[in-house]
Amino acid sequence: KDGHILIGGTSSRSVGFAHELQLEGTATTPHSISNISNRADAHASHIDFAKTRGASLGSINIVQDDDFLGHVIFRGSDGSNLNRQSARISGAVDGTPSSGNVPGRLEFYTEPSGGGSTTERARITSGGVFKMPDNGKIELGGSQSGTGDFQLYHSGSNGFFTSSTGFFRIANTTGGLFLDGSGVTIRSEAGDENYAIFNNDGSVELYHNNAKKFETTAYGIDVTGTTGTDGLAVSGISTFS
């Protein structure tokens, strides 16, 4: 009809916009599209999305960096139409194309609750890097519909690993463990009580009940309070007061 192929209906419906092929039905089955490959090798069925920069049939004009190459879009009725994109997976050019090479990336989008435009949540770059924007979280554990027990994210200024249940273990079973930083502080969950502070090019401080009791210095150590020991061995000259 008017250059469109309609299956299960007599008029084309706008699903975001008009489409060349439309399948619509009310039955429980069949209601999908299947593509079956029977062959005695490792290859299988596939769906291809392709794009050129040409303006006529048969064009082969080279694409450009950031050009979209194809979309898989999921839409739901909002009671008025089927235009809203609830989720989308997009393939795009990720670099400068040349003969024999068109670098690509995958982008993943969702629409937030309460409205707003579909927003990119994650991407896999042509270099194999998995990227998420600031405040985009990886959550593990807990229910799929709730907040994860373990979260990994970047706020835009700082990075966070947070765990809300049990203990949090960092382990390397085959080698050493390094914590790199201009300074390292170990403190309570609320951030209001220090346990230990490691200062770059400076002291190491140990605390008891948020009071500093031990500190390394340029000349040795500084201990606050009473020191209890089972024995003391002194080499060289020592002064006690």
PDB file of C-alpha atoms in Angstrom:
ATOM      1  CA  LYS A   1       0.000   0.000   0.000  1.00  0.00           C
ATOM      2  CA  ASP A   2       1.534   3.295  -1.184  1.00  0.00           C
ATOM      3  CA  GLY A   3       4.918   1.563  -1.389  1.00  0.00           C
ATOM      4  CA  HIS A   4       4.612   0.060   2.129  1.00  0.00           C
ATOM      5  CA  ILE A   5       4.266  -3.611   3.041  1.00  0.00           C
ATOM      6  CA  LEU A   6       1.614  -4.193   5.712  1.00  0.00           C
ATOM      7  CA  ILE A   7       1.109  -7.564   7.415  1.00  0.00           C
ATOM      8  CA  GLY A   8      -1.932  -7.941   9.661  1.00  0.00           C
ATOM      9  CA  GLY A   9      -3.375  -4.517   8.910  1.00  0.00           C
ATOM     10  CA  THR A  10      -4.756  -2.416   6.060  1.00  0.00           C
ATOM     11  CA  SER A  11      -3.347   0.991   7.027  1.00  0.00           C
ATOM     12  CA  SER A  12       0.100   2.126   8.039  1.00  0.00           C
ATOM     13  CA  ARG A  13       0.525   3.290  11.631  1.00  0.00           C
ATOM     14  CA  SER A  14       3.109   5.775  12.835  1.00  0.00           C
ATOM     15  CA  VAL A  15       5.533   4.092  15.220  1.00  0.00           C
ATOM     16  CA  GLY A  16       7.715   7.108  15.754  1.00  0.00           C
ATOM     17  CA  PHE A  17       7.306   7.662  12.009  1.00  0.00           C
ATOM     18  CA  ALA A  18       6.038   5.709   8.979  1.00  0.00           C
ATOM     19  CA  HIS A  19       7.871   2.497   8.080  1.00  0.00           C
ATOM     20  CA  GLU A  20       8.298   0.545   4.841  1.00  0.00           C
ATOM     21  CA  LEU A  21       7.417  -2.777   6.511  1.00  0.00           C
ATOM     22  CA  GLN A  22       4.864  -3.149   9.294  1.00  0.00           C
ATOM     23  CA  LEU A  23       3.667  -6.273  11.108  1.00  0.00           C
ATOM     24  CA  GLU A  24       0.659  -5.929  13.437  1.00  0.00           C
ATOM     25  CA  GLY A  25      -1.635  -8.424  15.097  1.00  0.00           C
ATOM     26  CA  THR A  26      -3.799  -9.282  18.093  1.00  0.00           C
ATOM     27  CA  ALA A  27      -3.194 -13.024  18.382  1.00  0.00           C
ATOM     28  CA  THR A  28      -1.030 -14.529  21.097  1.00  0.00           C
ATOM     29  CA  THR A  29       0.838 -16.397  18.369  1.00  0.00           C
ATOM     30  CA  PRO A  30       2.166 -15.736  15.848  1.00  0.00           C
ATOM     31  CA  HIS A  31       3.305 -12.244  16.824  1.00  0.00           C
ATOM     32  CA  SER A  32       7.016 -12.091  16.030  1.00  0.00           C
ATOM     33  CA  ILE A  33       9.589 -12.417  13.267  1.00  0.00           C
ATOM     34  CA  SER A  34      11.920 -15.422  13.094  1.00  0.00           C
ATOM     35  CA  ASN A  35      14.995 -16.073  10.971  1.00  0.00           C
ATOM     36  CA  ILE A  36      16.222 -19.676  10.920  1.00  0.00           C
ATOM     37  CA  SER A  37      19.485 -20.887   9.408  1.00  0.00           C
ATOM     38  CA  ASN A  38      20.088 -24.596   8.752  1.00  0.00           C
ATOM     39  CA  ARG A  39      23.712 -25.157   7.769  1.00  0.00           C
ATOM     40  CA  ALA A  40      26.475 -27.550   8.783  1.00  0.00           C
ATOM     41  CA  ASP A  41      28.994 -24.900   9.848  1.00  0.00           C
ATOM     42  CA  ALA A  42      29.526 -22.238  12.518  1.00  0.00           C
ATOM     43  CA  HIS A  43      27.614 -19.464  10.715  1.00  0.00           C
ATOM     44  CA  ALA A  44      24.025 -18.400  11.479  1.00  0.00           C
ATOM     45  CA  SER A  45      21.269 -15.975  10.518  1.00  0.00           C
ATOM     46  CA  HIS A  46      21.896 -12.259  10.804  1.00  0.00           C
ATOM     47  CA  ILE A  47      20.252  -8.873  10.354  1.00  0.00           C
ATOM     48  CA  ASP A  48      22.338  -6.183   8.633  1.00  0.00           C
ATOM     49  CA  PHE A  49      22.055  -2.422   9.088  1.00  0.00           C
ATOM     50  CA  ALA A  50      24.072  -0.389   6.590  1.00  0.00           C
ATOM     51  CA  LYS A  51      24.559   3.290   5.751  1.00  0.00           C
ATOM     52  CA  THR A  52      26.297   5.390   3.123  1.00  0.00           C
ATOM     53  CA  ARG A  53      26.588   9.158   2.717  1.00  0.00           C
ATOM     54  CA  GLY A  54      25.079   8.889  -0.760  1.00  0.00           C
ATOM     55  CA  ALA A  55      21.723  10.311  -1.901  1.00  0.00           C
ATOM     56  CA  SER A  56      20.762   7.749  -4.558  1.00  0.00           C
ATOM     57  CA  LEU A  57      20.181   4.000  -4.840  1.00  0.00           C
ATOM     58  CA  GLY A  58      23.430   2.059  -5.081  1.00  0.00           C
ATOM     59  CA  SER A  59      25.514   4.829  -3.489  1.00  0.00           C
ATOM     60  CA  ILE A  60      28.751   3.934  -1.789  1.00  0.00           C
ATOM     61  CA  ASN A  61      29.784   7.357  -0.406  1.00  0.00           C
ATOM     62  CA  ILE A  62      31.992   6.930   2.664  1.00  0.00           C
ATOM     63  CA  VAL A  63      30.494   7.599   6.089  1.00  0.00           C
ATOM     64  CA  GLN A  64      31.973  10.003   8.640  1.00  0.00           C
ATOM     65  CA  ASP A  65      32.955   9.877  12.307  1.00  0.00           C
ATOM     66  CA  ASP A  66      29.878   9.878  14.618  1.00  0.00           C
ATOM     67  CA  ASP A  67      27.468   8.895  11.809  1.00  0.00           C
ATOM     68  CA  PHE A  68      24.787   6.508  13.084  1.00  0.00           C
ATOM     69  CA  LEU A  69      24.794   3.183  11.225  1.00  0.00           C
ATOM     70  CA  GLY A  70      21.625   1.649  12.671  1.00  0.00           C
ATOM     71  CA  HIS A  71      19.190   1.646  15.584  1.00  0.00           C
ATOM     72  CA  VAL A  72      17.185  -0.938  17.491  1.00  0.00           C
ATOM     73  CA  ILE A  73      14.377   1.060  19.158  1.00  0.00           C
ATOM     74  CA  PHE A  74      11.876  -0.045  21.794  1.00  0.00           C
ATOM     75  CA  ARG A  75       8.651   2.001  22.019  1.00  0.00           C
ATOM     76  CA  GLY A  76       5.572   1.791  24.227  1.00  0.00           C
ATOM     77  CA  SER A  77       2.212   3.499  23.973  1.00  0.00           C
ATOM     78  CA  ASP A  78       1.789   6.471  26.313  1.00  0.00           C
ATOM     79  CA  GLY A  79      -1.973   6.440  25.740  1.00  0.00           C
ATOM     80  CA  SER A  80      -1.704   8.897  22.872  1.00  0.00           C
ATOM     81  CA  ASN A  81       0.735   7.406  20.352  1.00  0.00           C
ATOM     82  CA  LEU A  82       3.736   5.128  19.860  1.00  0.00           C
ATOM     83  CA  ASN A  83       6.306   7.863  19.378  1.00  0.00           C
ATOM     84  CA  ARG A  84       8.207   7.662  22.689  1.00  0.00           C
ATOM     85  CA  GLN A  85      11.532   5.858  22.720  1.00  0.00           C
ATOM     86  CA  SER A  86      11.756   3.892  25.967  1.00  0.00           C
ATOM     87  CA  ALA A  87      15.099   2.302  25.091  1.00  0.00           C
ATOM     88  CA  ARG A  88      17.495   2.225  22.141  1.00  0.00           C
ATOM     89  CA  ILE A  89      20.657   0.506  21.014  1.00  0.00           C
ATOM     90  CA  SER A  90      22.571   2.393  18.340  1.00  0.00           C
ATOM     91  CA  GLY A  91      25.584   1.565  16.222  1.00  0.00           C
ATOM     92  CA  ALA A  92      27.766   4.502  15.160  1.00  0.00           C
ATOM     93  CA  VAL A  93      31.084   5.299  13.498  1.00  0.00           C
ATOM     94  CA  ASP A  94      33.776   5.769  16.135  1.00  0.00           C
ATOM     95  CA  GLY A  95      36.758   7.243  14.349  1.00  0.00           C
ATOM     96  CA  THR A  96      37.796   8.239  10.847  1.00  0.00           C
ATOM     97  CA  PRO A  97      36.728   5.685   8.215  1.00  0.00           C
ATOM     98  CA  SER A  98      39.007   4.663   5.372  1.00  0.00           C
ATOM     99  CA  SER A  99      39.127   1.995   2.700  1.00  0.00           C
ATOM    100  CA  GLY A 100      38.811  -1.367   4.446  1.00  0.00           C
ATOM    101  CA  ASN A 101      38.173   0.153   7.901  1.00  0.00           C
ATOM    102  CA  VAL A 102      35.052   1.665   9.484  1.00  0.00           C
ATOM    103  CA  PRO A 103      35.610   1.780  13.270  1.00  0.00           C
ATOM    104  CA  GLY A 104      32.390   1.454  15.246  1.00  0.00           C
ATOM    105  CA  ARG A 105      30.828   1.738  18.675  1.00  0.00           C
ATOM    106  CA  LEU A 106      27.617   0.662  20.398  1.00  0.00           C
ATOM    107  CA  GLU A 107      25.533   3.133  22.401  1.00  0.00           C
ATOM    108  CA  PHE A 108      22.817   2.216  24.926  1.00  0.00           C
ATOM    109  CA  TYR A 109      19.958   4.618  25.732  1.00  0.00           C
ATOM    110  CA  THR A 110      16.965   4.676  28.109  1.00  0.00           C
ATOM    111  CA  GLU A 111      14.253   7.211  28.884  1.00  0.00           C
ATOM    112  CA  PRO A 112      14.205   8.312  32.549  1.00  0.00           C
ATOM    113  CA  SER A 113      11.150   7.888  34.757  1.00  0.00           C
ATOM    114  CA  GLY A 114       9.012  11.035  34.838  1.00  0.00           C
ATOM    115  CA  GLY A 115       9.733  12.029  31.248  1.00  0.00           C
ATOM    116  CA  GLY A 116      12.579  13.615  29.394  1.00  0.00           C
ATOM    117  CA  SER A 117      14.496  12.661  26.303  1.00  0.00           C
ATOM    118  CA  THR A 118      16.145   9.310  25.740  1.00  0.00           C
ATOM    119  CA  THR A 119      19.616   9.535  27.310  1.00  0.00           C
ATOM    120  CA  GLU A 120      22.804   7.629  26.575  1.00  0.00           C
ATOM    121  CA  ARG A 121      23.662   5.434  29.572  1.00  0.00           C
ATOM    122  CA  ALA A 122      26.658   3.444  28.312  1.00  0.00           C
ATOM    123  CA  ARG A 123      28.792   2.765  25.246  1.00  0.00           C
ATOM    124  CA  ILE A 124      31.382   0.318  23.979  1.00  0.00           C
ATOM    125  CA  THR A 125      34.014   2.147  21.937  1.00  0.00           C
ATOM    126  CA  SER A 126      35.930   0.969  18.885  1.00  0.00           C
ATOM    127  CA  GLY A 127      38.861   0.326  21.239  1.00  0.00           C
ATOM    128  CA  GLY A 128      36.809  -2.080  23.374  1.00  0.00           C
ATOM    129  CA  VAL A 129      36.414   0.386  26.256  1.00  0.00           C
ATOM    130  CA  PHE A 130      33.142   0.248  28.230  1.00  0.00           C
ATOM    131  CA  LYS A 131      32.167   3.808  29.200  1.00  0.00           C
ATOM    132  CA  MET A 132      29.453   5.311  31.405  1.00  0.00           C
ATOM    133  CA  PRO A 133      28.746   9.008  32.078  1.00  0.00           C
ATOM    134  CA  ASP A 134      29.150  10.705  35.464  1.00  0.00           C
ATOM    135  CA  ASN A 135      26.735   9.352  38.099  1.00  0.00           C
ATOM    136  CA  GLY A 136      25.969   6.331  35.934  1.00  0.00           C
ATOM    137  CA  LYS A 137      26.262   3.385  38.323  1.00  0.00           C
ATOM    138  CA  ILE A 138      27.177  -0.268  38.080  1.00  0.00           C
ATOM    139  CA  GLU A 139      25.138  -2.015  40.785  1.00  0.00           C
ATOM    140  CA  LEU A 140      25.591  -5.624  41.895  1.00  0.00           C
ATOM    141  CA  GLY A 141      23.518  -7.711  44.290  1.00  0.00           C
ATOM    142  CA  GLY A 142      20.086  -6.965  45.688  1.00  0.00           C
ATOM    143  CA  SER A 143      16.883  -7.189  43.656  1.00  0.00           C
ATOM    144  CA  GLN A 144      16.861  -6.313  39.976  1.00  0.00           C
ATOM    145  CA  SER A 145      14.222  -3.613  40.584  1.00  0.00           C
ATOM    146  CA  GLY A 146      15.874  -2.102  43.678  1.00  0.00           C
ATOM    147  CA  THR A 147      19.194  -0.535  44.646  1.00  0.00           C
ATOM    148  CA  GLY A 148      22.210  -2.809  44.337  1.00  0.00           C
ATOM    149  CA  ASP A 149      24.157  -3.863  47.417  1.00  0.00           C
ATOM    150  CA  PHE A 150      27.444  -2.906  45.733  1.00  0.00           C
ATOM    151  CA  GLN A 151      27.860   0.257  43.656  1.00  0.00           C
ATOM    152  CA  LEU A 152      30.645   1.564  41.437  1.00  0.00           C
ATOM    153  CA  TYR A 153      30.384   5.064  39.971  1.00  0.00           C
ATOM    154  CA  HIS A 154      31.988   8.483  39.397  1.00  0.00           C
ATOM    155  CA  SER A 155      30.167  11.583  40.651  1.00  0.00           C
ATOM    156  CA  GLY A 156      31.877  14.009  38.281  1.00  0.00           C
ATOM    157  CA  SER A 157      34.468  14.907  40.917  1.00  0.00           C
ATOM    158  CA  ASN A 158      35.165  11.697  42.826  1.00  0.00           C
ATOM    159  CA  GLY A 159      35.076   7.939  42.326  1.00  0.00           C
ATOM    160  CA  PHE A 160      33.153   5.587  44.643  1.00  0.00           C
ATOM    161  CA  PHE A 161      33.048   1.902  45.586  1.00  0.00           C
ATOM    162  CA  THR A 162      30.229   1.426  48.094  1.00  0.00           C
ATOM    163  CA  SER A 163      28.885  -1.738  49.706  1.00  0.00           C
ATOM    164  CA  SER A 164      25.732  -1.686  51.855  1.00  0.00           C
ATOM    165  CA  THR A 165      25.775  -5.283  53.138  1.00  0.00           C
ATOM    166  CA  GLY A 166      28.302  -7.626  54.718  1.00  0.00           C
ATOM    167  CA  PHE A 167      32.012  -6.880  54.454  1.00  0.00           C
ATOM    168  CA  PHE A 168      33.984  -5.500  51.524  1.00  0.00           C
ATOM    169  CA  ARG A 169      37.072  -7.530  50.641  1.00  0.00           C
ATOM    170  CA  ILE A 170      39.939  -6.459  48.399  1.00  0.00           C
ATOM    171  CA  ALA A 171      42.277  -9.345  47.637  1.00  0.00           C
ATOM    172  CA  ASN A 172      45.019 -10.356  45.241  1.00  0.00           C
ATOM    173  CA  THR A 173      45.688 -14.082  45.457  1.00  0.00           C
ATOM    174  CA  THR A 174      48.802 -14.075  43.251  1.00  0.00           C
ATOM    175  CA  GLY A 175      50.729 -10.923  44.161  1.00  0.00           C
ATOM    176  CA  GLY A 176      50.914  -7.700  46.130  1.00  0.00           C
ATOM    177  CA  LEU A 177      48.189  -5.156  46.723  1.00  0.00           C
ATOM    178  CA  PHE A 178      48.778  -1.442  46.085  1.00  0.00           C
ATOM    179  CA  LEU A 179      46.713   1.595  47.087  1.00  0.00           C
ATOM    180  CA  ASP A 180      48.061   4.572  45.160  1.00  0.00           C
ATOM    181  CA  GLY A 181      47.241   8.167  46.035  1.00  0.00           C
ATOM    182  CA  SER A 182      48.725  11.473  47.158  1.00  0.00           C
ATOM    183  CA  GLY A 183      47.327  10.544  50.561  1.00  0.00           C
ATOM    184  CA  VAL A 184      45.374   7.591  51.945  1.00  0.00           C
ATOM    185  CA  THR A 185      42.826   7.825  54.768  1.00  0.00           C
ATOM    186  CA  ILE A 186      41.036   4.901  56.392  1.00  0.00           C
ATOM    187  CA  ARG A 187      37.978   6.107  58.290  1.00  0.00           C
ATOM    188  CA  SER A 188      34.493   5.178  59.483  1.00  0.00           C
ATOM    189  CA  GLU A 189      31.545   4.691  57.121  1.00  0.00           C
ATOM    190  CA  ALA A 190      30.085   8.076  58.084  1.00  0.00           C
ATOM    191  CA  GLY A 191      33.447   9.744  57.428  1.00  0.00           C
ATOM    192  CA  ASP A 192      33.547  11.339  60.889  1.00  0.00           C
ATOM    193  CA  GLU A 193      36.156   9.111  62.568  1.00  0.00           C
ATOM    194  CA  ASN A 194      39.704   8.449  61.369  1.00  0.00           C
ATOM    195  CA  TYR A 195      41.396   5.074  61.794  1.00  0.00           C
ATOM    196  CA  ALA A 196      44.662   5.713  59.936  1.00  0.00           C
ATOM    197  CA  ILE A 197      46.106   8.435  57.713  1.00  0.00           C
ATOM    198  CA  PHE A 198      49.038   7.961  55.347  1.00  0.00           C
ATOM    199  CA  ASN A 199      50.448  11.321  54.192  1.00  0.00           C
ATOM    200  CA  ASN A 200      52.470  11.651  50.995  1.00  0.00           C
ATOM    201  CA  ASP A 201      56.159  12.400  51.766  1.00  0.00           C
ATOM    202  CA  GLY A 202      55.170  12.636  55.421  1.00  0.00           C
ATOM    203  CA  SER A 203      53.784  10.897  58.439  1.00  0.00           C
ATOM    204  CA  VAL A 204      51.733   7.793  59.091  1.00  0.00           C
ATOM    205  CA  GLU A 205      49.093   8.394  61.765  1.00  0.00           C
ATOM    206  CA  LEU A 206      47.155   5.808  63.768  1.00  0.00           C
ATOM    207  CA  TYR A 207      44.027   6.693  65.775  1.00  0.00           C
ATOM    208  CA  HIS A 208      42.040   5.280  68.682  1.00  0.00           C
ATOM    209  CA  ASN A 209      38.450   6.478  69.024  1.00  0.00           C
ATOM    210  CA  ASN A 210      39.296   9.301  66.590  1.00  0.00           C
ATOM    211  CA  ALA A 211      42.227  10.504  68.762  1.00  0.00           C
ATOM    212  CA  LYS A 212      45.716  10.323  67.259  1.00  0.00           C
ATOM    213  CA  LYS A 213      47.921   8.012  69.301  1.00  0.00           C
ATOM    214  CA  PHE A 214      50.835   7.176  66.997  1.00  0.00           C
ATOM    215  CA  GLU A 215      52.671   9.188  64.340  1.00  0.00           C
ATOM    216  CA  THR A 216      55.863   8.613  62.379  1.00  0.00           C
ATOM    217  CA  THR A 217      58.105  11.677  62.102  1.00  0.00           C
ATOM    218  CA  ALA A 218      61.336  12.690  60.391  1.00  0.00           C
ATOM    219  CA  TYR A 219      63.258  11.747  63.572  1.00  0.00           C
ATOM    220  CA  GLY A 220      61.307   8.602  64.529  1.00  0.00           C
ATOM    221  CA  ILE A 221      57.892   8.215  66.093  1.00  0.00           C
ATOM    222  CA  ASP A 222      55.618  10.249  68.345  1.00  0.00           C
ATOM    223  CA  VAL A 223      53.340   8.369  70.729  1.00  0.00           C
ATOM    224  CA  THR A 224      50.535  10.079  72.666  1.00  0.00           C
ATOM    225  CA  GLY A 225      49.358   8.479  75.911  1.00  0.00           C
ATOM    226  CA  THR A 226      50.687   5.514  77.859  1.00  0.00           C
ATOM    227  CA  THR A 227      52.740   2.859  76.090  1.00  0.00           C
ATOM    228  CA  GLY A 228      52.502  -0.750  77.225  1.00  0.00           C
ATOM    229  CA  THR A 229      55.074  -3.304  76.090  1.00  0.00           C
ATOM    230  CA  ASP A 230      56.273  -6.811  76.994  1.00  0.00           C
ATOM    231  CA  GLY A 231      59.888  -5.800  76.386  1.00  0.00           C
ATOM    232  CA  LEU A 232      62.094  -2.995  75.069  1.00  0.00           C
ATOM    233  CA  ALA A 233      65.401  -3.331  73.251  1.00  0.00           C
ATOM    234  CA  VAL A 234      67.406  -0.122  72.737  1.00  0.00           C
ATOM    235  CA  SER A 235      70.335   0.308  70.359  1.00  0.00           C
ATOM    236  CA  GLY A 236      72.400   3.486  70.672  1.00  0.00           C
ATOM    237  CA  ILE A 237      71.555   6.522  72.781  1.00  0.00           C
ATOM    238  CA  SER A 238      67.944   6.943  73.911  1.00  0.00           C
ATOM    239  CA  THR A 239      66.364   9.545  76.168  1.00  0.00           C
ATOM    240  CA  PHE A 240      63.207   8.892  78.197  1.00  0.00           C
ATOM    241  CA  SER A 241      61.243  11.568  80.020  1.00  0.00           C
TER     242      SER A 241
END
